[in-house]
């Protein structure tokens, strides 16, 4: 047993225990250490003390340790070269030496004995005692060859027992190699292979038995708490294992696809069965691939960019990524990518959920809404002016219902949609649109529908009357075309189930919407589908009805337009004709008046700007020329009157009939006209009965009022027999509807009378009472006089009327407001 010399190896001033304090008794010592400095200190103490005592030293260590040991020995004044030359100091590389006797991971005893005993023998020459320091066991231990290390310790023990050379052995192990509970057993075994154990520098040798007990107590407490910690750690590990198992189970059974991505290489490091299903690729094919290679992103750059974002913003979420699967399906997946650390390196977990159906549903809902809106828009859209012509060529049956059918198809996502119009009143059916048939099928379908129209098929024909009543009341029917009674109907397109919905406006059915989903199995209509179909049918009905009303209105407008155009032309014609005729007539009249004596001023009657002619009595001077002249004058006057009427009519219609009202006496006007008619018709008896008052002041155009009286008088004369009386009355004490004072002029005849039904119509232009003949005087009129009369009187604020019955003569009257400013 030897103790390291304090003289040589004192390292005073530090608090920690030092290797020179450590015992290196004769035998097989093990030295544990924390730091190289401590080890070097310890080994140098051990070897140095031996050399100092004339013993030999063998160092089998790593190059670094050898260098440090030798540097220290040199510094301590040892002549190493000399020691080496005499084999008093022998140094060997631990790894190389170990390699010389290791076989299959274990030290070969024979080779060990040969190699090591050889070295020891050289050092032990001349009977020297040898101190050996070896690190080969530590190398094996560091390489996790624990069994090899223990075995080597045993071989050293065997060698010490069998060799003739006396040697002491010191092994050294770094304590870090034993960190961990798992090493407990092996550590104990290592200690057991040694005759002396030197703890590492963390331990200080107790001074006496009391201190030893105390330090043992402290160590036991430490050991205890370490045990507790170890137990806790074990429990924690167990928990981790459980949660790992749990996670793994979740991973394996998750309905979402899960891909683990190596965040450095962007490759898939793990994939669960759901991901395998989702991508339609084997797990092996997925592992090592990048996301873009399995159809998730269009290219490498996009995929890597997404993963980079996932690393930066936690977590990354993509609502609907398009995915093209291996079998060519286009699907949509929701991606949630989360970054986390696993076993010291970063991974990105991508959870993928197949949202194809949800997206399709959303898409359909969106489309359905858009289509419904389009239908609603069609229901309220105003016909643009430019549309009119286009629609006339393309009547409603061919454009709007077709659009409606297409929209319905989109809303309901069905295969075929047909719209049949129901004629109001007759309830005859007329197909107006179909969509969903192939171009080859469609002409056949239309031909069939036309044939149906030709035989005047009606709503509900051949169906159960109770069903028809319910249909009329708005019920939707789903017909199984494979079962009676519909099985027997012609069904060229093999429809299995069809839905028919009434298109109603109020209580009236204006159409039938039918649709089907095709397919070889009957479609089960959900309540929602049926309700939606019903709503679409109602909306569609509004659209159709509106279109029908618009078309009707357009027709009425066109008719009104045509009529007003005709009227305009007629007015134009009247204007031109009147003026063209008037000019030569004025000239003719002037000539006739010059010929007749005495001359009269040229004029054309009647008109606002020309005084009407005063007829002369025929045969004033009895000469034949005079008689002829007189007759011609009357003819010309009649033509002039007709033309005058035409001009007046044109003016009335254009709102251009001019009045020149002035204060005048109604009695005087009437009297003058009566006089004129008496002169013109000396054969007639015209009674004039003015009121007792000398005059009746009115504010009126005397020519126009005179014209009115003349019209009444000439009609009375014209439509009654020559021998019949004509009576003219002027009354002063009338009142109008609002209580104003009026004068009333009436002309009574004993003609045929006018039936009540005709009395309102005689005031219409061109109207002539059937059966009323011209009985005397001038010829046939145009049916304008009374129309003009009424216009003139009403323009004066007066009223006209008839009192008459067939066979009892007629009284035509008009009233005029009295001029309140004068008596
Ligand atoms: P015209 O006499 O030139 O035909 P009017 O406007 O003056 O045109 O009269 C319209 C129609 O009313 C006449 O065609 C005639 O049929 C009927 N009528 C007018 N006055 C009388 C009357 N006094 N007695 C019976 N029928 C009359």
mmCIF file with all atom_site columns, C-alpha atoms in Angstrom, residues 150-337:
data_model
loop_
_atom_site.group_PDB
_atom_site.id
_atom_site.type_symbol
_atom_site.label_atom_id
_atom_site.label_alt_id
_atom_site.label_comp_id
_atom_site.label_asym_id
_atom_site.label_entity_id
_atom_site.label_seq_id
_atom_site.pdbx_PDB_ins_code
_atom_site.Cartn_x
_atom_site.Cartn_y
_atom_site.Cartn_z
_atom_site.occupancy
_atom_site.B_iso_or_equiv
_atom_site.pdbx_formal_charge
_atom_site.auth_seq_id
_atom_site.auth_comp_id
_atom_site.auth_asym_id
_atom_site.auth_atom_id
_atom_site.pdbx_PDB_model_num
ATOM 1   C CA . UNK A 1 150 ? -15.867 -6.172  -16.899 1.00 0.00 ? 150 UNK A CA 1
ATOM 2   C CA . UNK A 1 151 ? -14.247 -9.089  -18.644 1.00 0.00 ? 151 UNK A CA 1
ATOM 3   C CA . UNK A 1 152 ? -11.058 -7.118  -19.142 1.00 0.00 ? 152 UNK A CA 1
ATOM 4   C CA . UNK A 1 153 ? -11.021 -6.180  -15.449 1.00 0.00 ? 153 UNK A CA 1
ATOM 5   C CA . UNK A 1 154 ? -11.201 -9.892  -14.643 1.00 0.00 ? 154 UNK A CA 1
ATOM 6   C CA . UNK A 1 155 ? -8.349  -10.701 -17.030 1.00 0.00 ? 155 UNK A CA 1
ATOM 7   C CA . UNK A 1 156 ? -6.238  -8.110  -15.262 1.00 0.00 ? 156 UNK A CA 1
ATOM 8   C CA . UNK A 1 157 ? -7.063  -9.803  -11.947 1.00 0.00 ? 157 UNK A CA 1
ATOM 9   C CA . UNK A 1 158 ? -6.187  -13.189 -13.451 1.00 0.00 ? 158 UNK A CA 1
ATOM 10  C CA . UNK A 1 159 ? -2.918  -11.819 -14.734 1.00 0.00 ? 159 UNK A CA 1
ATOM 11  C CA . UNK A 1 160 ? -2.046  -10.389 -11.348 1.00 0.00 ? 160 UNK A CA 1
ATOM 12  C CA . UNK A 1 161 ? -2.718  -13.800 -9.835  1.00 0.00 ? 161 UNK A CA 1
ATOM 13  C CA . UNK A 1 162 ? -0.715  -15.763 -12.354 1.00 0.00 ? 162 UNK A CA 1
ATOM 14  C CA . UNK A 1 163 ? 2.173   -13.576 -13.457 1.00 0.00 ? 163 UNK A CA 1
ATOM 15  C CA . UNK A 1 164 ? 5.470   -13.825 -11.627 1.00 0.00 ? 164 UNK A CA 1
ATOM 16  C CA . UNK A 1 165 ? 5.844   -10.064 -11.895 1.00 0.00 ? 165 UNK A CA 1
ATOM 17  C CA . UNK A 1 166 ? 4.523   -7.996  -9.072  1.00 0.00 ? 166 UNK A CA 1
ATOM 18  C CA . UNK A 1 167 ? 2.414   -5.097  -10.308 1.00 0.00 ? 167 UNK A CA 1
ATOM 19  C CA . UNK A 1 168 ? -0.151  -2.704  -9.022  1.00 0.00 ? 168 UNK A CA 1
ATOM 20  C CA . UNK A 1 169 ? -2.933  -1.666  -11.357 1.00 0.00 ? 169 UNK A CA 1
ATOM 21  C CA . UNK A 1 170 ? -4.973  1.512   -11.450 1.00 0.00 ? 170 UNK A CA 1
ATOM 22  C CA . UNK A 1 171 ? -7.959  1.722   -13.796 1.00 0.00 ? 171 UNK A CA 1
ATOM 23  C CA . UNK A 1 172 ? -9.811  4.995   -14.373 1.00 0.00 ? 172 UNK A CA 1
ATOM 24  C CA . UNK A 1 173 ? -13.361 5.625   -15.548 1.00 0.00 ? 173 UNK A CA 1
ATOM 25  C CA . UNK A 1 174 ? -14.953 9.031   -16.172 1.00 0.00 ? 174 UNK A CA 1
ATOM 26  C CA . UNK A 1 175 ? -18.062 9.300   -13.975 1.00 0.00 ? 175 UNK A CA 1
ATOM 27  C CA . UNK A 1 176 ? -20.159 10.600  -16.853 1.00 0.00 ? 176 UNK A CA 1
ATOM 28  C CA . UNK A 1 177 ? -20.030 7.100   -18.280 1.00 0.00 ? 177 UNK A CA 1
ATOM 29  C CA . UNK A 1 178 ? -22.147 5.924   -15.336 1.00 0.00 ? 178 UNK A CA 1
ATOM 30  C CA . UNK A 1 179 ? -24.757 8.630   -15.344 1.00 0.00 ? 179 UNK A CA 1
ATOM 31  C CA . UNK A 1 180 ? -28.086 6.897   -15.265 1.00 0.00 ? 180 UNK A CA 1
ATOM 32  C CA . UNK A 1 181 ? -29.738 4.353   -13.156 1.00 0.00 ? 181 UNK A CA 1
ATOM 33  C CA . UNK A 1 182 ? -29.301 1.672   -15.752 1.00 0.00 ? 182 UNK A CA 1
ATOM 34  C CA . UNK A 1 183 ? -25.586 1.626   -15.018 1.00 0.00 ? 183 UNK A CA 1
ATOM 35  C CA . UNK A 1 184 ? -26.107 0.865   -11.342 1.00 0.00 ? 184 UNK A CA 1
ATOM 36  C CA . UNK A 1 185 ? -25.610 -2.846  -11.639 1.00 0.00 ? 185 UNK A CA 1
ATOM 37  C CA . UNK A 1 186 ? -22.624 -2.674  -13.981 1.00 0.00 ? 186 UNK A CA 1
ATOM 38  C CA . UNK A 1 187 ? -21.079 0.018   -11.804 1.00 0.00 ? 187 UNK A CA 1
ATOM 39  C CA . UNK A 1 188 ? -21.320 -2.296  -8.803  1.00 0.00 ? 188 UNK A CA 1
ATOM 40  C CA . UNK A 1 189 ? -19.715 -5.034  -10.815 1.00 0.00 ? 189 UNK A CA 1
ATOM 41  C CA . UNK A 1 190 ? -16.839 -2.836  -11.859 1.00 0.00 ? 190 UNK A CA 1
ATOM 42  C CA . UNK A 1 191 ? -16.256 -1.923  -8.236  1.00 0.00 ? 191 UNK A CA 1
ATOM 43  C CA . UNK A 1 192 ? -16.432 -5.588  -7.275  1.00 0.00 ? 192 UNK A CA 1
ATOM 44  C CA . UNK A 1 193 ? -13.595 -6.383  -9.707  1.00 0.00 ? 193 UNK A CA 1
ATOM 45  C CA . UNK A 1 194 ? -11.277 -4.041  -7.832  1.00 0.00 ? 194 UNK A CA 1
ATOM 46  C CA . UNK A 1 195 ? -9.533  -4.328  -4.516  1.00 0.00 ? 195 UNK A CA 1
ATOM 47  C CA . UNK A 1 196 ? -9.791  -0.592  -3.904  1.00 0.00 ? 196 UNK A CA 1
ATOM 48  C CA . UNK A 1 197 ? -12.267 2.000   -5.105  1.00 0.00 ? 197 UNK A CA 1
ATOM 49  C CA . UNK A 1 198 ? -11.382 5.679   -5.273  1.00 0.00 ? 198 UNK A CA 1
ATOM 50  C CA . UNK A 1 199 ? -14.424 7.930   -5.690  1.00 0.00 ? 199 UNK A CA 1
ATOM 51  C CA . UNK A 1 200 ? -14.263 10.901  -7.967  1.00 0.00 ? 200 UNK A CA 1
ATOM 52  C CA . UNK A 1 201 ? -13.151 14.348  -6.890  1.00 0.00 ? 201 UNK A CA 1
ATOM 53  C CA . UNK A 1 202 ? -16.610 15.168  -5.563  1.00 0.00 ? 202 UNK A CA 1
ATOM 54  C CA . UNK A 1 203 ? -15.817 13.019  -2.525  1.00 0.00 ? 203 UNK A CA 1
ATOM 55  C CA . UNK A 1 204 ? -13.548 14.057  0.306   1.00 0.00 ? 204 UNK A CA 1
ATOM 56  C CA . UNK A 1 205 ? -12.049 11.520  2.617   1.00 0.00 ? 205 UNK A CA 1
ATOM 57  C CA . UNK A 1 206 ? -13.591 11.862  6.103   1.00 0.00 ? 206 UNK A CA 1
ATOM 58  C CA . UNK A 1 207 ? -11.224 12.775  8.892   1.00 0.00 ? 207 UNK A CA 1
ATOM 59  C CA . UNK A 1 208 ? -12.604 10.348  11.469  1.00 0.00 ? 208 UNK A CA 1
ATOM 60  C CA . UNK A 1 209 ? -15.338 7.812   12.151  1.00 0.00 ? 209 UNK A CA 1
ATOM 61  C CA . UNK A 1 210 ? -17.845 10.484  13.167  1.00 0.00 ? 210 UNK A CA 1
ATOM 62  C CA . UNK A 1 211 ? -17.329 12.418  9.991   1.00 0.00 ? 211 UNK A CA 1
ATOM 63  C CA . UNK A 1 212 ? -17.577 9.195   8.007   1.00 0.00 ? 212 UNK A CA 1
ATOM 64  C CA . UNK A 1 213 ? -20.959 8.422   9.551   1.00 0.00 ? 213 UNK A CA 1
ATOM 65  C CA . UNK A 1 214 ? -22.144 11.911  8.825   1.00 0.00 ? 214 UNK A CA 1
ATOM 66  C CA . UNK A 1 215 ? -21.017 11.791  5.247   1.00 0.00 ? 215 UNK A CA 1
ATOM 67  C CA . UNK A 1 216 ? -22.554 8.349   4.835   1.00 0.00 ? 216 UNK A CA 1
ATOM 68  C CA . UNK A 1 217 ? -25.815 9.755   6.163   1.00 0.00 ? 217 UNK A CA 1
ATOM 69  C CA . UNK A 1 218 ? -25.617 12.612  3.677   1.00 0.00 ? 218 UNK A CA 1
ATOM 70  C CA . UNK A 1 219 ? -24.788 10.224  0.851   1.00 0.00 ? 219 UNK A CA 1
ATOM 71  C CA . UNK A 1 220 ? -27.635 7.912   1.781   1.00 0.00 ? 220 UNK A CA 1
ATOM 72  C CA . UNK A 1 221 ? -29.986 10.832  1.805   1.00 0.00 ? 221 UNK A CA 1
ATOM 73  C CA . UNK A 1 222 ? -28.707 11.808  -1.616  1.00 0.00 ? 222 UNK A CA 1
ATOM 74  C CA . UNK A 1 223 ? -29.021 8.247   -2.784  1.00 0.00 ? 223 UNK A CA 1
ATOM 75  C CA . UNK A 1 224 ? -32.536 8.175   -1.457  1.00 0.00 ? 224 UNK A CA 1
ATOM 76  C CA . UNK A 1 225 ? -33.551 11.337  -3.200  1.00 0.00 ? 225 UNK A CA 1
ATOM 77  C CA . UNK A 1 226 ? -31.877 10.114  -6.349  1.00 0.00 ? 226 UNK A CA 1
ATOM 78  C CA . UNK A 1 227 ? -33.871 6.910   -6.061  1.00 0.00 ? 227 UNK A CA 1
ATOM 79  C CA . UNK A 1 228 ? -37.005 8.987   -5.661  1.00 0.00 ? 228 UNK A CA 1
ATOM 80  C CA . UNK A 1 229 ? -36.064 11.080  -8.632  1.00 0.00 ? 229 UNK A CA 1
ATOM 81  C CA . UNK A 1 230 ? -35.329 7.993   -10.621 1.00 0.00 ? 230 UNK A CA 1
ATOM 82  C CA . UNK A 1 231 ? -38.715 6.550   -9.679  1.00 0.00 ? 231 UNK A CA 1
ATOM 83  C CA . UNK A 1 232 ? -40.370 9.788   -10.655 1.00 0.00 ? 232 UNK A CA 1
ATOM 84  C CA . UNK A 1 233 ? -38.475 9.829   -13.906 1.00 0.00 ? 233 UNK A CA 1
ATOM 85  C CA . UNK A 1 234 ? -39.478 6.265   -14.547 1.00 0.00 ? 234 UNK A CA 1
ATOM 86  C CA . UNK A 1 235 ? -43.093 7.170   -13.908 1.00 0.00 ? 235 UNK A CA 1
ATOM 87  C CA . UNK A 1 236 ? -42.724 10.154  -16.217 1.00 0.00 ? 236 UNK A CA 1
ATOM 88  C CA . UNK A 1 237 ? -41.201 7.935   -18.840 1.00 0.00 ? 237 UNK A CA 1
ATOM 89  C CA . UNK A 1 238 ? -44.018 5.528   -18.386 1.00 0.00 ? 238 UNK A CA 1
ATOM 90  C CA . UNK A 1 239 ? -46.479 8.353   -18.820 1.00 0.00 ? 239 UNK A CA 1
ATOM 91  C CA . UNK A 1 240 ? -44.660 9.478   -21.932 1.00 0.00 ? 240 UNK A CA 1
ATOM 92  C CA . UNK A 1 241 ? -44.778 5.933   -23.237 1.00 0.00 ? 241 UNK A CA 1
ATOM 93  C CA . UNK A 1 242 ? -48.491 5.724   -22.517 1.00 0.00 ? 242 UNK A CA 1
ATOM 94  C CA . UNK A 1 243 ? -49.181 9.021   -24.222 1.00 0.00 ? 243 UNK A CA 1
ATOM 95  C CA . UNK A 1 244 ? -46.960 7.972   -27.089 1.00 0.00 ? 244 UNK A CA 1
ATOM 96  C CA . UNK A 1 245 ? -48.947 4.773   -27.421 1.00 0.00 ? 245 UNK A CA 1
ATOM 97  C CA . UNK A 1 246 ? -52.137 6.778   -27.183 1.00 0.00 ? 246 UNK A CA 1
ATOM 98  C CA . UNK A 1 247 ? -50.902 9.212   -29.790 1.00 0.00 ? 247 UNK A CA 1
ATOM 99  C CA . UNK A 1 248 ? -49.859 6.348   -31.988 1.00 0.00 ? 248 UNK A CA 1
ATOM 100 C CA . UNK A 1 249 ? -53.270 4.773   -31.678 1.00 0.00 ? 249 UNK A CA 1
ATOM 101 C CA . UNK A 1 250 ? -54.905 8.080   -32.548 1.00 0.00 ? 250 UNK A CA 1
ATOM 102 C CA . UNK A 1 251 ? -52.503 8.454   -35.424 1.00 0.00 ? 251 UNK A CA 1
ATOM 103 C CA . UNK A 1 252 ? -53.338 5.001   -36.691 1.00 0.00 ? 252 UNK A CA 1
ATOM 104 C CA . UNK A 1 253 ? -57.089 5.230   -36.263 1.00 0.00 ? 253 UNK A CA 1
ATOM 105 C CA . UNK A 1 254 ? -57.681 8.885   -37.119 1.00 0.00 ? 254 UNK A CA 1
ATOM 106 C CA . UNK A 1 255 ? -60.259 9.461   -39.833 1.00 0.00 ? 255 UNK A CA 1
ATOM 107 C CA . UNK A 1 256 ? -58.159 12.417  -40.947 1.00 0.00 ? 256 UNK A CA 1
ATOM 108 C CA . UNK A 1 257 ? -55.109 11.674  -42.974 1.00 0.00 ? 257 UNK A CA 1
ATOM 109 C CA . UNK A 1 258 ? -51.941 12.540  -41.044 1.00 0.00 ? 258 UNK A CA 1
ATOM 110 C CA . UNK A 1 259 ? -48.565 13.050  -42.635 1.00 0.00 ? 259 UNK A CA 1
ATOM 111 C CA . UNK A 1 260 ? -45.420 13.763  -40.646 1.00 0.00 ? 260 UNK A CA 1
ATOM 112 C CA . UNK A 1 261 ? -43.021 15.892  -42.620 1.00 0.00 ? 261 UNK A CA 1
ATOM 113 C CA . UNK A 1 262 ? -39.341 16.255  -41.936 1.00 0.00 ? 262 UNK A CA 1
ATOM 114 C CA . UNK A 1 263 ? -39.065 20.000  -41.815 1.00 0.00 ? 263 UNK A CA 1
ATOM 115 C CA . UNK A 1 264 ? -35.511 20.070  -43.122 1.00 0.00 ? 264 UNK A CA 1
ATOM 116 C CA . UNK A 1 265 ? -35.945 17.817  -46.112 1.00 0.00 ? 265 UNK A CA 1
ATOM 117 C CA . UNK A 1 266 ? -39.683 18.459  -46.645 1.00 0.00 ? 266 UNK A CA 1
ATOM 118 C CA . UNK A 1 267 ? -40.174 14.741  -47.082 1.00 0.00 ? 267 UNK A CA 1
ATOM 119 C CA . UNK A 1 268 ? -42.861 12.566  -45.524 1.00 0.00 ? 268 UNK A CA 1
ATOM 120 C CA . UNK A 1 269 ? -41.482 10.619  -42.580 1.00 0.00 ? 269 UNK A CA 1
ATOM 121 C CA . UNK A 1 270 ? -44.706 8.954   -41.497 1.00 0.00 ? 270 UNK A CA 1
ATOM 122 C CA . UNK A 1 271 ? -48.226 8.500   -42.825 1.00 0.00 ? 271 UNK A CA 1
ATOM 123 C CA . UNK A 1 272 ? -51.290 7.010   -41.175 1.00 0.00 ? 272 UNK A CA 1
ATOM 124 C CA . UNK A 1 273 ? -53.745 4.610   -42.851 1.00 0.00 ? 273 UNK A CA 1
ATOM 125 C CA . UNK A 1 274 ? -56.268 7.399   -43.516 1.00 0.00 ? 274 UNK A CA 1
ATOM 126 C CA . UNK A 1 275 ? -53.600 9.292   -45.471 1.00 0.00 ? 275 UNK A CA 1
ATOM 127 C CA . UNK A 1 276 ? -52.844 6.123   -47.412 1.00 0.00 ? 276 UNK A CA 1
ATOM 128 C CA . UNK A 1 277 ? -56.547 5.885   -48.316 1.00 0.00 ? 277 UNK A CA 1
ATOM 129 C CA . UNK A 1 278 ? -56.852 9.566   -49.113 1.00 0.00 ? 278 UNK A CA 1
ATOM 130 C CA . UNK A 1 279 ? -53.973 9.626   -51.548 1.00 0.00 ? 279 UNK A CA 1
ATOM 131 C CA . UNK A 1 280 ? -54.563 6.162   -52.930 1.00 0.00 ? 280 UNK A CA 1
ATOM 132 C CA . UNK A 1 281 ? -50.866 5.434   -52.502 1.00 0.00 ? 281 UNK A CA 1
ATOM 133 C CA . UNK A 1 282 ? -49.107 2.823   -50.379 1.00 0.00 ? 282 UNK A CA 1
ATOM 134 C CA . UNK A 1 283 ? -47.396 3.913   -47.201 1.00 0.00 ? 283 UNK A CA 1
ATOM 135 C CA . UNK A 1 284 ? -44.053 3.005   -48.719 1.00 0.00 ? 284 UNK A CA 1
ATOM 136 C CA . UNK A 1 285 ? -44.765 5.194   -51.703 1.00 0.00 ? 285 UNK A CA 1
ATOM 137 C CA . UNK A 1 286 ? -45.714 8.084   -49.416 1.00 0.00 ? 286 UNK A CA 1
ATOM 138 C CA . UNK A 1 287 ? -42.649 7.826   -47.179 1.00 0.00 ? 287 UNK A CA 1
ATOM 139 C CA . UNK A 1 288 ? -39.777 9.919   -48.453 1.00 0.00 ? 288 UNK A CA 1
ATOM 140 C CA . UNK A 1 289 ? -41.993 11.723  -50.984 1.00 0.00 ? 289 UNK A CA 1
ATOM 141 C CA . UNK A 1 290 ? -42.612 15.449  -50.981 1.00 0.00 ? 290 UNK A CA 1
ATOM 142 C CA . UNK A 1 291 ? -46.145 16.831  -50.865 1.00 0.00 ? 291 UNK A CA 1
ATOM 143 C CA . UNK A 1 292 ? -46.130 18.063  -54.445 1.00 0.00 ? 292 UNK A CA 1
ATOM 144 C CA . UNK A 1 293 ? -45.143 14.595  -55.599 1.00 0.00 ? 293 UNK A CA 1
ATOM 145 C CA . UNK A 1 294 ? -48.333 13.097  -54.187 1.00 0.00 ? 294 UNK A CA 1
ATOM 146 C CA . UNK A 1 295 ? -50.657 15.579  -55.842 1.00 0.00 ? 295 UNK A CA 1
ATOM 147 C CA . UNK A 1 296 ? -51.218 18.015  -52.988 1.00 0.00 ? 296 UNK A CA 1
ATOM 148 C CA . UNK A 1 297 ? -49.487 21.076  -54.418 1.00 0.00 ? 297 UNK A CA 1
ATOM 149 C CA . UNK A 1 298 ? -48.849 21.927  -58.032 1.00 0.00 ? 298 UNK A CA 1
ATOM 150 C CA . UNK A 1 299 ? -45.066 22.119  -57.719 1.00 0.00 ? 299 UNK A CA 1
ATOM 151 C CA . UNK A 1 300 ? -42.108 21.844  -55.379 1.00 0.00 ? 300 UNK A CA 1
ATOM 152 C CA . UNK A 1 301 ? -41.841 25.573  -54.756 1.00 0.00 ? 301 UNK A CA 1
ATOM 153 C CA . UNK A 1 302 ? -45.505 25.981  -53.724 1.00 0.00 ? 302 UNK A CA 1
ATOM 154 C CA . UNK A 1 303 ? -45.328 22.956  -51.439 1.00 0.00 ? 303 UNK A CA 1
ATOM 155 C CA . UNK A 1 304 ? -42.145 24.120  -49.758 1.00 0.00 ? 304 UNK A CA 1
ATOM 156 C CA . UNK A 1 305 ? -43.481 27.639  -49.420 1.00 0.00 ? 305 UNK A CA 1
ATOM 157 C CA . UNK A 1 306 ? -46.564 26.286  -47.614 1.00 0.00 ? 306 UNK A CA 1
ATOM 158 C CA . UNK A 1 307 ? -44.395 24.235  -45.251 1.00 0.00 ? 307 UNK A CA 1
ATOM 159 C CA . UNK A 1 308 ? -42.122 27.196  -44.643 1.00 0.00 ? 308 UNK A CA 1
ATOM 160 C CA . UNK A 1 309 ? -45.194 29.167  -43.656 1.00 0.00 ? 309 UNK A CA 1
ATOM 161 C CA . UNK A 1 310 ? -46.243 26.335  -41.366 1.00 0.00 ? 310 UNK A CA 1
ATOM 162 C CA . UNK A 1 311 ? -42.871 26.604  -39.662 1.00 0.00 ? 311 UNK A CA 1
ATOM 163 C CA . UNK A 1 312 ? -43.254 30.317  -39.223 1.00 0.00 ? 312 UNK A CA 1
ATOM 164 C CA . UNK A 1 313 ? -46.933 30.839  -38.429 1.00 0.00 ? 313 UNK A CA 1
ATOM 165 C CA . UNK A 1 314 ? -48.354 28.258  -36.165 1.00 0.00 ? 314 UNK A CA 1
ATOM 166 C CA . UNK A 1 315 ? -50.504 26.494  -37.298 1.00 0.00 ? 315 UNK A CA 1
ATOM 167 C CA . UNK A 1 316 ? -51.114 26.864  -41.033 1.00 0.00 ? 316 UNK A CA 1
ATOM 168 C CA . UNK A 1 317 ? -54.653 26.233  -42.220 1.00 0.00 ? 317 UNK A CA 1
ATOM 169 C CA . UNK A 1 318 ? -55.858 25.831  -45.792 1.00 0.00 ? 318 UNK A CA 1
ATOM 170 C CA . UNK A 1 319 ? -59.598 25.466  -46.143 1.00 0.00 ? 319 UNK A CA 1
ATOM 171 C CA . UNK A 1 320 ? -59.795 23.629  -49.432 1.00 0.00 ? 320 UNK A CA 1
ATOM 172 C CA . UNK A 1 321 ? -56.672 22.534  -51.235 1.00 0.00 ? 321 UNK A CA 1
ATOM 173 C CA . UNK A 1 322 ? -57.257 20.837  -54.550 1.00 0.00 ? 322 UNK A CA 1
ATOM 174 C CA . UNK A 1 323 ? -55.919 17.291  -54.604 1.00 0.00 ? 323 UNK A CA 1
ATOM 175 C CA . UNK A 1 324 ? -55.591 15.146  -57.652 1.00 0.00 ? 324 UNK A CA 1
ATOM 176 C CA . UNK A 1 325 ? -55.466 11.548  -56.490 1.00 0.00 ? 325 UNK A CA 1
ATOM 177 C CA . UNK A 1 326 ? -53.537 8.826   -58.172 1.00 0.00 ? 326 UNK A CA 1
ATOM 178 C CA . UNK A 1 327 ? -56.668 7.391   -59.769 1.00 0.00 ? 327 UNK A CA 1
ATOM 179 C CA . UNK A 1 328 ? -57.377 10.787  -61.352 1.00 0.00 ? 328 UNK A CA 1
ATOM 180 C CA . UNK A 1 329 ? -60.060 12.051  -58.979 1.00 0.00 ? 329 UNK A CA 1
ATOM 181 C CA . UNK A 1 330 ? -60.182 15.727  -58.178 1.00 0.00 ? 330 UNK A CA 1
ATOM 182 C CA . UNK A 1 331 ? -60.797 16.134  -54.505 1.00 0.00 ? 331 UNK A CA 1
ATOM 183 C CA . UNK A 1 332 ? -60.500 18.904  -51.960 1.00 0.00 ? 332 UNK A CA 1
ATOM 184 C CA . UNK A 1 333 ? -58.759 18.598  -48.625 1.00 0.00 ? 333 UNK A CA 1
ATOM 185 C CA . UNK A 1 334 ? -58.566 20.830  -45.623 1.00 0.00 ? 334 UNK A CA 1
ATOM 186 C CA . UNK A 1 335 ? -54.977 21.070  -44.430 1.00 0.00 ? 335 UNK A CA 1
ATOM 187 C CA . UNK A 1 336 ? -53.823 21.983  -40.945 1.00 0.00 ? 336 UNK A CA 1
ATOM 188 C CA . UNK A 1 337 ? -50.065 21.967  -40.580 1.00 0.00 ? 337 UNK A CA 1
#
